[in-house]
Coordinates of C-alpha atoms in Angstrom, one line a residue:
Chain B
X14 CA -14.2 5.1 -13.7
X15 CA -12.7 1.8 -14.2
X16 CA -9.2 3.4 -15.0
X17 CA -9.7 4.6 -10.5
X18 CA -11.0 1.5 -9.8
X19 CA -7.9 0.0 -10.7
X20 CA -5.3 2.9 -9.3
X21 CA -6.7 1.7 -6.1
X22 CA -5.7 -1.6 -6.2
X23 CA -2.8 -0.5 -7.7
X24 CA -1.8 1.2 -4.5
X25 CA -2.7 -2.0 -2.8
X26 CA -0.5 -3.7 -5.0
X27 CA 2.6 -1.4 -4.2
X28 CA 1.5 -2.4 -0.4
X29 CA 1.6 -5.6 -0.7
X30 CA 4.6 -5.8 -2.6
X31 CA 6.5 -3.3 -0.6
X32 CA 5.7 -5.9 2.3
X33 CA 6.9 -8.7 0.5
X34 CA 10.3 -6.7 -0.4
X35 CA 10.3 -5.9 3.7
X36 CA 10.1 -9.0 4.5
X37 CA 12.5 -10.9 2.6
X38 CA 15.1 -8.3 3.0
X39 CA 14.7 -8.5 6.9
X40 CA 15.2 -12.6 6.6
X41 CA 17.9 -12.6 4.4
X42 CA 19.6 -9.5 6.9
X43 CA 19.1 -11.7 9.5
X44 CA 20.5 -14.7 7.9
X45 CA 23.7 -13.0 7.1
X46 CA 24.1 -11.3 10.8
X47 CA 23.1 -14.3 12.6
X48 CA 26.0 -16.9 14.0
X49 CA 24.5 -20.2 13.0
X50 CA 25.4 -22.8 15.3
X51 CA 22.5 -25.6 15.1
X52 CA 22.6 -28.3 17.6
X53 CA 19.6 -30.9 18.4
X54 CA 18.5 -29.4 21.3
X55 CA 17.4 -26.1 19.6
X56 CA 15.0 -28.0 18.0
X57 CA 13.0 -29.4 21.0
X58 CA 9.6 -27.8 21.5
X59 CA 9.9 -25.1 24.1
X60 CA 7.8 -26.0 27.8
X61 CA 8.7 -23.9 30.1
X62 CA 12.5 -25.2 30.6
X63 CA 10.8 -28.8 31.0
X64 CA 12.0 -31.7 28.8
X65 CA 8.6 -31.6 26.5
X66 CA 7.0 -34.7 27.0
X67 CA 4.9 -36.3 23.7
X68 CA 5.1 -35.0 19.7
X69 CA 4.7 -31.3 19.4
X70 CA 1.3 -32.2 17.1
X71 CA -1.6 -33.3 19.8
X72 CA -4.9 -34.7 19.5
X73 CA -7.4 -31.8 20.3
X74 CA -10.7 -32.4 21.8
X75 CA -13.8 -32.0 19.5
X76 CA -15.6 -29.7 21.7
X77 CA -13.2 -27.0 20.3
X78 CA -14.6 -27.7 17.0
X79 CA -18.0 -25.7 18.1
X80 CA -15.3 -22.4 18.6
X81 CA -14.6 -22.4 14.9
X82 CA -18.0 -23.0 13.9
X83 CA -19.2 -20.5 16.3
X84 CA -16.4 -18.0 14.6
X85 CA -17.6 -19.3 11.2
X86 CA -21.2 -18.3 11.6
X87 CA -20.3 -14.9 13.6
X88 CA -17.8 -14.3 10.5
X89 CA -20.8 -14.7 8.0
X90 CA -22.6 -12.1 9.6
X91 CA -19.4 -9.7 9.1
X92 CA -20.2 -9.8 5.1
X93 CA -23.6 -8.0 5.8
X94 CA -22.0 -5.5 7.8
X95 CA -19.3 -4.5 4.9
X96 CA -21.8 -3.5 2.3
X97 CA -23.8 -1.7 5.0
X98 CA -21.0 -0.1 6.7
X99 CA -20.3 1.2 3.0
X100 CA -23.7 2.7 2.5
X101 CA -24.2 3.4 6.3
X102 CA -25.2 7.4 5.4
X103 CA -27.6 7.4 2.7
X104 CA -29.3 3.6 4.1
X105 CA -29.7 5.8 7.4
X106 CA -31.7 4.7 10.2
X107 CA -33.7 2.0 8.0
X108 CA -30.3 0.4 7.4
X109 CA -29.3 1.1 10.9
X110 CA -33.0 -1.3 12.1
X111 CA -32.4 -3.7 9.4
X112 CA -28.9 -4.5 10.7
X113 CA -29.9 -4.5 14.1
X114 CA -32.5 -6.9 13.7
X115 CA -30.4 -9.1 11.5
X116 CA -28.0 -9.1 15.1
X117 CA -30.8 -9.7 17.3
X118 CA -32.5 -12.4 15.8
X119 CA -28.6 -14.1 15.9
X120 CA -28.0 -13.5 19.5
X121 CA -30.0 -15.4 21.2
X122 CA -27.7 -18.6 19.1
X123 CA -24.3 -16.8 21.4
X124 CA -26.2 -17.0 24.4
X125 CA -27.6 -20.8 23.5
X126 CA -24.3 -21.5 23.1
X127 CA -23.1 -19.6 26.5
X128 CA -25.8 -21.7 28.3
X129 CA -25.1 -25.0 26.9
X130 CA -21.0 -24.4 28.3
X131 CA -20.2 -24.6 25.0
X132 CA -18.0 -21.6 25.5
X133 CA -15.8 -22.9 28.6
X134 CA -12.5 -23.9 28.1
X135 CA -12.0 -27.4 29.8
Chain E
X10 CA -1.3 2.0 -21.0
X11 CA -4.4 0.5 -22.3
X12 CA -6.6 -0.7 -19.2
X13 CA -7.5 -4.5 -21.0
X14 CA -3.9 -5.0 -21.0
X15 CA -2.9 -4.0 -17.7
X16 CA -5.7 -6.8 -17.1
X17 CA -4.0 -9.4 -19.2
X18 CA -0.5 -8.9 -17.6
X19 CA -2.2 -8.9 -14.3
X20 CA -4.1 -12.0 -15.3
X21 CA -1.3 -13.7 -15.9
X22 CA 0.4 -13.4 -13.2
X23 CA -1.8 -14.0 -10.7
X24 CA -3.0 -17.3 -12.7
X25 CA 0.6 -18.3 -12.6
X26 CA 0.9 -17.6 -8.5
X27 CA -2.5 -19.8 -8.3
X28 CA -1.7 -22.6 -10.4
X29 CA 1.8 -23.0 -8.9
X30 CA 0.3 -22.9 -5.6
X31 CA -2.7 -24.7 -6.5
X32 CA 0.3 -27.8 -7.6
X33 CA 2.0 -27.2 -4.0
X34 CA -1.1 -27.9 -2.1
X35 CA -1.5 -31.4 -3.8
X36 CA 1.9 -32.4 -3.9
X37 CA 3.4 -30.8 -0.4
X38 CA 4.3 -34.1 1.9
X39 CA 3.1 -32.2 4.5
X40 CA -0.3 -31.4 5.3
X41 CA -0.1 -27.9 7.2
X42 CA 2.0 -26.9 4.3
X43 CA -0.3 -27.7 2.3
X44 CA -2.9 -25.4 4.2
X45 CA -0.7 -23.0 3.8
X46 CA -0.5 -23.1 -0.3
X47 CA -4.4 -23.6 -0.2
X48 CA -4.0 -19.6 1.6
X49 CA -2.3 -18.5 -0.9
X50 CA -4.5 -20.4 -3.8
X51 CA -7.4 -18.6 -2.5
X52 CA -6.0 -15.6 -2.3
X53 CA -5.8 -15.6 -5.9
X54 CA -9.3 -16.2 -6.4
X55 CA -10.1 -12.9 -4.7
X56 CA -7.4 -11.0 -7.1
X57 CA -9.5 -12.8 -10.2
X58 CA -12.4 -11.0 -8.6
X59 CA -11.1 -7.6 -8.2
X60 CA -9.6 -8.4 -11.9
X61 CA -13.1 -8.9 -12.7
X62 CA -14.4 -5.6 -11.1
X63 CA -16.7 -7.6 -8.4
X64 CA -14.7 -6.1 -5.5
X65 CA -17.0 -7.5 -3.1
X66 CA -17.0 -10.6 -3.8
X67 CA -13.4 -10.1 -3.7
X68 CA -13.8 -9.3 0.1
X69 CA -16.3 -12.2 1.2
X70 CA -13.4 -14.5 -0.8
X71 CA -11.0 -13.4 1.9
X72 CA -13.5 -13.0 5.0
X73 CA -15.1 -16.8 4.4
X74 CA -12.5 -18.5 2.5
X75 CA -9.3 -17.2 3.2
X76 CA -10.7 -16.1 6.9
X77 CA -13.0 -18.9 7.8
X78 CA -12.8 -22.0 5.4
X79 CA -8.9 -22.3 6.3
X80 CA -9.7 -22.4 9.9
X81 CA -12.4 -25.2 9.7
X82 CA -9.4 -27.1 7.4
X83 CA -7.1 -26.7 10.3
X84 CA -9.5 -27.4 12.9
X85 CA -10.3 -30.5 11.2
X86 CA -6.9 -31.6 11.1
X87 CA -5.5 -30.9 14.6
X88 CA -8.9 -33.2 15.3
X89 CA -8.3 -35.8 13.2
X90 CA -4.7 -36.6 12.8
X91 CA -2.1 -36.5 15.1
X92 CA 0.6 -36.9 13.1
X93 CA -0.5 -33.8 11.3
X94 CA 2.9 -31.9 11.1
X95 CA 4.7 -35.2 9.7
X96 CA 5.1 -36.2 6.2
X97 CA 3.0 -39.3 5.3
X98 CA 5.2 -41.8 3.6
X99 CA 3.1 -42.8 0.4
X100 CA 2.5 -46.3 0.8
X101 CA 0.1 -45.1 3.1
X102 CA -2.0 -43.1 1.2
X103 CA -5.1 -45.4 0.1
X104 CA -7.0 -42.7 -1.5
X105 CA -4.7 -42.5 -4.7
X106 CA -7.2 -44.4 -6.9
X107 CA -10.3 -42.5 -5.6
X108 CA -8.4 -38.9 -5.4
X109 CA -7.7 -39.8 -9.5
X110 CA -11.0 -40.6 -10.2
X111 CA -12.6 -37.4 -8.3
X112 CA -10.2 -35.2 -10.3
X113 CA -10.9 -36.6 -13.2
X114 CA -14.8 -36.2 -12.9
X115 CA -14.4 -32.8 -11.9
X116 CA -12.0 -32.0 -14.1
X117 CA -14.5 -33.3 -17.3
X118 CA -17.4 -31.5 -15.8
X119 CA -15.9 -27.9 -15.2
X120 CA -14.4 -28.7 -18.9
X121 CA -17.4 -29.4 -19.9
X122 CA -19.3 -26.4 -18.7
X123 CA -16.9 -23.8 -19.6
X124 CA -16.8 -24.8 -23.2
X125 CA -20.5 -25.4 -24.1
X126 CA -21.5 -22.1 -22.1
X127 CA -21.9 -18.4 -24.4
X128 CA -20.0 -16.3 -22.0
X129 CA -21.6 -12.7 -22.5
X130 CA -18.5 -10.3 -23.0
X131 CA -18.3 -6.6 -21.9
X132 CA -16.0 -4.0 -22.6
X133 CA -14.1 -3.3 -19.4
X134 CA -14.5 0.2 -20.0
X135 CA -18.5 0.0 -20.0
X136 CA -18.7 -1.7 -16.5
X137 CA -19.9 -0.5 -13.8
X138 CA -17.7 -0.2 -10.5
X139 CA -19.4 0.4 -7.6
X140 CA -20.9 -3.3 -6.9
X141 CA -20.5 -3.2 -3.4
X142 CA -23.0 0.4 -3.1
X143 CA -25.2 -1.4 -5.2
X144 CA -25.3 -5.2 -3.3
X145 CA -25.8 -3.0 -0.3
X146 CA -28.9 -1.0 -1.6
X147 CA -30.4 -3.6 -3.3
X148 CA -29.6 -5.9 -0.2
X149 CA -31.2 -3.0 2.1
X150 CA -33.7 -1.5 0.1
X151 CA -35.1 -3.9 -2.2
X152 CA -34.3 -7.7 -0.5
X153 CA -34.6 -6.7 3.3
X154 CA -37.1 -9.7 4.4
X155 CA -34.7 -12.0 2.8
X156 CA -31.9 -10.8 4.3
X157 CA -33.4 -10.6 7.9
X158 CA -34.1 -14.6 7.1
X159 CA -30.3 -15.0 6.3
X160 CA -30.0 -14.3 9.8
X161 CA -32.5 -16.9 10.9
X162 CA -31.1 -19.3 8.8
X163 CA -27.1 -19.0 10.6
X164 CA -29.1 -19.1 13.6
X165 CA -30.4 -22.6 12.8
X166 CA -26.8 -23.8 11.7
X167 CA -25.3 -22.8 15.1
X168 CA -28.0 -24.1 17.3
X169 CA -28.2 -27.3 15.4
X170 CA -24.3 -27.6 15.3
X171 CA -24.3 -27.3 18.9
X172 CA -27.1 -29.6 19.8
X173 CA -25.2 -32.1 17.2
X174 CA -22.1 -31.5 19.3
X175 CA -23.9 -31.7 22.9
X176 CA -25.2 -35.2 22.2
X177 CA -22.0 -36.9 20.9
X178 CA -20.7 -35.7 24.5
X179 CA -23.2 -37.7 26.4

């Protein structure tokens, strides 16, 4: 039992690794194809062919702090879903109410949110 | 190969990953970097859980911490400081003296704990591997009420974060 449990994560392993390998060897490719010629102006931030005007690091309003805890919250309820998604069959439709309810009762917070214009983008 | 040592090895290197990491978030001159390191940190954690068999926990470490914890970091800091993606020369860090002492404290206290606690021991190949089957029927079958009240409780936090957030607009 615990000798599968870890064959699985070895195959994640060999992903992860085999992505690491990928990576690297597509850098380092492109480091040794690439001309290099670095002059200042490659190293403005991009607008739209404009001369950028200001740092590339802005202030940001505080409004858009409410997004993140908005995707925070919402991201919470994701954990409940993984160990019901993983016993979805045998929790049948008593799982199936339970998890509605759990979604229902949060709702109404998205569409608080929705009517307090917390979710325009000024 | 014996499965405790393929544990050990793998122990070992992912404590070596976090703890270099874990040196790069302090000590990066840049902030975002630093963000960055604390990814990778965390990241760790979650293979310390799967090391540990609690694969779910394993998961909620990279949904919430790696997922959503990071983005509250960032949001915090593209809010707070502008000069975010500089490096802060160190004269201007006022903190050093406090940042010691809070290191310290915690430091002593997590010492503390670990050494003066019996940690119960299990052979590995005793455990039981199918955690997240079993937090889902106990969570489902046995704990439902509470778990509908979970919901009530994020509820609160996102109406009161808004209605916090509404009246600093004003």
């Amino acid at each position: 039992m615990v000798a599968d449990y870890f064959n699985n994560y070895i195959t994640l392993l060999a992903f992860i690794l085999t992505g690491m390998v990928f990576l690297s060897l597509v850098l380092f490719l492109c480091r040794l194809v690439a001309p290099r010629n670095p002059i200042p102006d490659k190293f403005t931030t991009y607008e739209c062919g404009m001369i950028p005007m200001g740092m590339y690091w802005s202030h940001f309003h505080v409004r858009y702090y409410i997004f993140a805890l908005l995707f925070v919250i919402f991201k919470i309820g994701t954990v409940f879903l993984y160990p019901w998604a993983v016993l979805f069959r045998s929790l049948g439709l008593f799982g199936f109410v339970a998890i509605i309810i759990f979604w229902a009762i949060l709702f109404p917070g998205l569409l608080y949110a929705w009517k307090k214009g917390v979710l325009k983008w000024v | 190969m014996e499965i405790s040592t393929v544990q050990l090895v793998a122990f070992g290197i992912v404590t070596a990953i976090m703890l270099i990491s874990a040196l790069l978030v302090v000590t990066a001159r840049n902030i975002v970097h630093a963000v960055f390191f604390l990814i990778v940190t965390l990241f760790c954690v979650a293979g310390y859980f799967i090391l540990l068999l609690a694969d779910f926990l394993a998961a909620v470490q990279i949904l919430i911490y790696v997922g959503a914890v990071v983005v509250l970091i960032v949001f915090g800091l593209i809010l707070t400081r502008a000069r975010v993606g500089q490096a802060i020369p160190m004269e201007e860090v006022r903190q050093r003296l406090w940042a010691v002492l809070v290191s310290l404290v915690f430091f002593g206290g997590a010492s503390y704990a670990l050494l003066n606690e019996k940690w119960p021991v299990v052979s590995v190949e005793k455990m039981e591997v199918t955690t997240t089957s079993k937090i889902a029927d106990t969570l489902f079958n046995t704990y439902v009420l509470p778990f509908q009240v979970t919901s009530v409780l994020l509820l609160a936090g996102l109406i009161g974060a808004i209605v916090l957030a509404m009246r600093e607009e004003k």
